[in-house]
Short mmCIF file of C-alpha atoms in Angstrom, two decimals:
data_model
loop_
_atom_site.label_atom_id
_atom_site.label_comp_id
_atom_site.label_asym_id
_atom_site.label_seq_id
_atom_site.Cartn_x
_atom_site.Cartn_y
_atom_site.Cartn_z
CA ASP N 1 -53.86 142.97 123.95
CA ALA N 2 -53.12 139.93 121.87
CA LYS N 3 -55.62 139.29 119.11
CA THR N 4 -57.71 135.89 118.75
CA THR N 5 -58.68 134.33 115.64
CA GLN N 6 -62.01 132.09 115.37
CA PRO N 7 -63.93 130.52 113.48
CA PRO N 8 -67.35 132.21 112.62
CA SER N 9 -69.32 129.33 113.01
CA MET N 10 -69.97 125.78 113.82
CA ASP N 11 -72.46 123.19 114.14
CA CYS N 12 -72.35 120.34 116.69
CA ALA N 13 -74.87 117.38 117.69
CA GLU N 14 -77.23 117.80 121.10
CA GLY N 15 -74.80 115.32 123.39
CA ARG N 16 -71.78 115.13 121.51
CA ALA N 17 -68.48 117.04 122.66
CA ALA N 18 -67.98 120.60 121.11
CA ASN N 19 -64.60 121.49 120.75
CA LEU N 20 -63.68 125.24 119.77
CA PRO N 21 -60.47 126.14 118.54
CA CYS N 22 -58.78 129.63 119.20
CA ASN N 23 -55.77 130.89 117.64
CA HIS N 24 -53.83 133.67 119.55
CA SER N 25 -50.06 133.25 118.04
CA THR N 26 -49.04 136.58 119.76
CA ILE N 27 -50.07 136.21 123.19
CA SER N 28 -47.43 137.48 125.61
CA GLY N 29 -46.45 135.56 128.68
CA ASN N 30 -48.67 137.52 131.13
CA GLU N 31 -51.56 137.09 129.22
CA TYR N 32 -54.77 134.92 129.92
CA VAL N 33 -56.46 132.88 127.73
CA TYR N 34 -60.29 134.04 128.75
CA TRP N 35 -63.76 132.36 127.10
CA TYR N 36 -67.06 133.79 127.72
CA ARG N 37 -70.15 133.12 125.87
CA GLN N 38 -73.30 135.00 125.12
CA ILE N 39 -76.60 133.42 124.36
CA HIS N 40 -78.91 135.53 122.39
CA SER N 41 -80.42 138.45 124.10
CA GLN N 42 -78.33 137.55 127.27
CA GLY N 43 -75.23 139.19 128.67
CA PRO N 44 -71.78 137.55 128.17
CA GLN N 45 -71.40 134.89 130.70
CA TYR N 46 -67.79 133.69 131.99
CA ILE N 47 -67.12 130.08 131.09
CA ILE N 48 -63.43 129.42 132.37
CA HIS N 49 -59.70 130.70 131.85
CA GLY N 50 -56.15 129.87 132.41
CA LEU N 51 -52.77 131.03 131.92
CA LYS N 52 -51.07 127.95 130.46
CA ASN N 53 -52.26 124.77 132.30
CA ASN N 54 -55.37 122.83 131.08
CA GLU N 55 -58.29 123.75 133.35
CA THR N 56 -61.60 122.27 134.09
CA ASN N 57 -64.91 123.60 135.69
CA GLU N 58 -68.48 122.65 135.81
CA MET N 59 -68.96 124.08 132.43
CA ALA N 60 -66.44 123.31 130.30
CA SER N 61 -62.62 122.18 129.51
CA LEU N 62 -59.76 124.44 128.56
CA ILE N 63 -56.89 122.91 126.85
CA ILE N 64 -53.88 125.14 126.16
CA THR N 65 -50.63 123.74 123.48
CA GLU N 66 -47.46 124.03 125.17
CA ASP N 67 -46.46 127.12 123.07
CA ARG N 68 -49.49 128.96 124.09
CA LYS N 69 -50.36 129.71 120.74
CA SER N 70 -53.81 128.24 120.39
CA SER N 71 -56.19 126.86 122.85
CA THR N 72 -59.58 124.75 122.45
CA LEU N 73 -62.59 124.98 124.46
CA ILE N 74 -64.38 121.70 125.13
CA LEU N 75 -68.04 121.51 125.94
CA PRO N 76 -67.99 117.65 126.93
CA HIS N 77 -71.77 117.06 126.28
CA ALA N 78 -73.50 119.90 124.36
CA THR N 79 -77.00 120.74 124.78
CA LEU N 80 -79.20 122.73 122.79
CA ARG N 81 -78.83 125.52 125.73
CA ASP N 82 -75.51 125.81 124.61
CA THR N 83 -76.40 127.43 121.61
CA ALA N 84 -74.45 130.84 121.47
CA VAL N 85 -71.45 133.09 120.67
CA TYR N 86 -68.43 131.82 122.00
CA TYR N 87 -65.49 134.63 122.82
CA CYS N 88 -62.00 133.71 123.07
CA ILE N 89 -59.90 136.62 124.69
CA VAL N 90 -56.48 136.84 125.73
CA SER N 91 -55.74 139.45 128.13
CA PRO N 92 -53.17 140.59 131.33
CA ARG N 93 -54.85 139.48 134.73
CA SER N 94 -54.67 143.44 135.26
CA ASN N 95 -56.26 144.33 132.40
CA ASP N 96 -59.23 141.89 132.42
CA TYR N 97 -61.90 144.18 133.63
CA LYS N 98 -61.58 145.83 130.30
CA LEU N 99 -61.63 142.59 127.74
CA SER N 100 -61.32 143.09 124.13
CA PHE N 101 -64.02 140.81 122.29
CA GLY N 102 -63.90 139.74 118.68
CA ALA N 103 -66.55 138.50 116.28
CA GLY N 104 -66.56 135.47 118.40
CA THR N 105 -67.74 131.85 116.92
CA THR N 106 -71.39 130.88 116.59
CA VAL N 107 -71.93 127.48 117.62
CA THR N 108 -75.49 125.99 117.08
CA VAL N 109 -76.51 122.65 118.85
CA ARG N 110 -78.69 120.79 116.71
CA ALA N 111 -81.01 117.75 118.06
CA GLU G 1 -78.19 134.51 137.36
CA THR G 2 -75.36 136.69 137.68
CA GLY G 3 -77.12 138.89 140.35
CA VAL G 4 -76.29 141.90 138.24
CA THR G 5 -79.66 143.94 137.47
CA GLN G 6 -79.63 146.63 134.49
CA SER G 7 -82.58 149.53 133.92
CA PRO G 8 -84.23 150.15 131.82
CA THR G 9 -84.26 147.03 129.89
CA HIS G 10 -85.28 149.00 126.28
CA LEU G 11 -85.10 152.49 125.93
CA ILE G 12 -86.14 154.73 122.74
CA LYS G 13 -84.30 158.14 122.81
CA THR G 14 -84.11 161.01 119.78
CA ARG G 15 -80.89 162.35 118.41
CA GLY G 16 -79.55 165.07 120.50
CA GLN G 17 -81.01 163.89 123.89
CA GLN G 18 -79.37 162.83 126.92
CA VAL G 19 -79.70 159.44 128.26
CA THR G 20 -79.03 157.62 131.73
CA LEU G 21 -78.81 153.98 132.29
CA ARG G 22 -78.45 152.07 135.75
CA CYS G 23 -76.69 148.74 136.77
CA SER G 24 -76.55 147.16 140.37
CA SER G 25 -75.35 144.28 141.77
CA GLN G 26 -76.73 141.79 144.64
CA SER G 27 -73.20 141.01 145.91
CA GLY G 28 -72.08 144.79 145.24
CA HIS G 29 -68.59 145.35 144.77
CA ASN G 30 -66.17 148.35 144.33
CA THR G 31 -65.70 147.65 140.82
CA VAL G 32 -68.04 148.27 137.84
CA SER G 33 -67.20 148.24 133.87
CA TRP G 34 -69.62 149.27 130.93
CA TYR G 35 -69.38 147.90 127.63
CA GLN G 36 -71.33 148.91 124.39
CA GLN G 37 -72.41 146.20 122.08
CA ALA G 38 -73.46 147.11 118.69
CA LEU G 39 -75.85 144.87 116.82
CA GLY G 40 -73.81 142.06 115.34
CA GLN G 41 -70.36 142.53 117.16
CA GLY G 42 -68.64 141.49 120.34
CA PRO G 43 -68.92 143.96 123.44
CA GLN G 44 -66.59 147.50 123.50
CA PHE G 45 -65.01 148.66 126.57
CA ILE G 46 -66.45 152.08 127.53
CA PHE G 47 -64.92 152.49 131.24
CA GLN G 48 -64.62 151.05 134.37
CA TYR G 49 -65.24 152.68 138.03
CA TYR G 50 -63.12 151.72 141.22
CA ARG G 51 -64.09 153.02 144.40
CA GLU G 52 -66.40 156.03 142.77
CA GLU G 53 -63.59 156.85 140.46
CA GLU G 54 -63.10 156.14 136.64
CA ASN G 55 -59.74 154.38 136.25
CA GLY G 56 -59.93 153.19 132.94
CA ARG G 57 -61.33 153.99 129.31
CA GLY G 58 -61.70 152.70 126.16
CA ASN G 59 -61.83 154.57 122.71
CA PHE G 60 -65.09 156.84 123.72
CA PRO G 61 -65.73 160.30 123.41
CA PRO G 62 -66.03 162.66 126.83
CA ARG G 63 -69.98 162.34 126.09
CA PHE G 64 -70.26 158.93 127.52
CA SER G 65 -69.54 159.41 131.34
CA GLY G 66 -70.49 157.62 134.67
CA LEU G 67 -71.01 157.37 138.14
CA GLN G 68 -70.50 155.17 140.59
CA PHE G 69 -71.98 155.26 143.99
CA PRO G 70 -71.41 154.25 147.74
CA ASN G 71 -73.43 151.51 147.62
CA TYR G 72 -71.50 150.31 144.56
CA SER G 73 -74.56 150.49 141.75
CA SER G 74 -73.44 152.70 138.62
CA GLU G 75 -74.92 155.06 135.77
CA LEU G 76 -74.19 155.50 132.68
CA ASN G 77 -74.91 158.80 130.77
CA VAL G 78 -74.63 159.69 127.33
CA ASN G 79 -75.19 163.07 126.31
CA ALA G 80 -75.82 164.63 122.51
CA LEU G 81 -77.24 161.16 121.42
CA GLU G 82 -76.36 159.93 118.00
CA LEU G 83 -77.98 157.38 116.01
CA ASP G 84 -74.65 155.22 116.02
CA ASP G 85 -75.13 154.89 119.96
CA SER G 86 -77.98 152.35 119.46
CA ALA G 87 -76.59 149.48 121.12
CA LEU G 88 -76.70 146.94 123.93
CA TYR G 89 -75.30 148.56 127.06
CA LEU G 90 -73.81 145.84 129.40
CA CYS G 91 -72.52 146.60 132.96
CA ALA G 92 -70.17 143.86 134.79
CA PHE G 93 -69.19 143.70 138.29
CA ARG G 94 -66.32 141.09 139.70
CA ARG G 95 -67.51 138.87 142.84
CA ARG G 96 -64.45 139.88 144.93
CA ALA G 97 -61.45 142.33 143.92
CA GLU G 98 -59.05 140.77 141.26
CA GLU G 99 -59.96 136.85 142.05
CA SER G 100 -63.19 136.75 140.12
CA PRO G 101 -63.94 137.13 136.29
CA LEU G 102 -66.42 139.57 135.22
CA HIS G 103 -70.24 138.93 135.70
CA PHE G 104 -72.31 140.79 133.22
CA GLY G 105 -76.03 142.12 133.23
CA ASN G 106 -78.14 141.28 130.44
CA GLY G 107 -77.91 145.21 129.26
CA THR G 108 -80.13 147.84 128.25
CA ARG G 109 -81.11 147.93 124.60
CA LEU G 110 -80.85 151.72 123.55
CA THR G 111 -82.27 152.78 120.27
CA VAL G 112 -81.67 156.27 119.04
CA THR G 113 -84.07 157.69 116.29
#
């Protein structure tokens, strides 16, 4: 599976949009981009995934560049409860039960 | 709330002992995956069970084994515990086959002394 690169940490202000970048320059054509987050003392929580089109759900938006080498997760109105480690993962759908979690980005939302 | 329940939540064992961790899902499904998360690291895939058979394994030795039951609950067994086995152990289910992402439980924190 392709590897991803994320900044180790970032801060954002409560109520503002949080834009989390992810580089996946070696992504293959059949690999999806998945985002999970892990709030302290909990298991990972699925956020969103996409192949090449931008995706939006009730939690976030996923913007994938046209060459698919990078993506951005957008939390439109960050709250204190969004403080968590965010993981960007690329995987074929056929292997998405064995996700390769990296170190992720620790996002701290400040009041 | 993911509907995935793991027990126990915390456990302390001594090096060389054996441990069994349990996982169940409210909705139930025929695929369950187990992950190990060491402190400060991302989860690492251990194995997956599909219809009571192991059908995928990460880089873990055979002393890590599992079971899946007809009601889709699952166990993770670890023999001959080592200090490095201290970690958070997570299980994950799908809601529907191949149509939904993984939904994780909150894990079992295992400490080996």
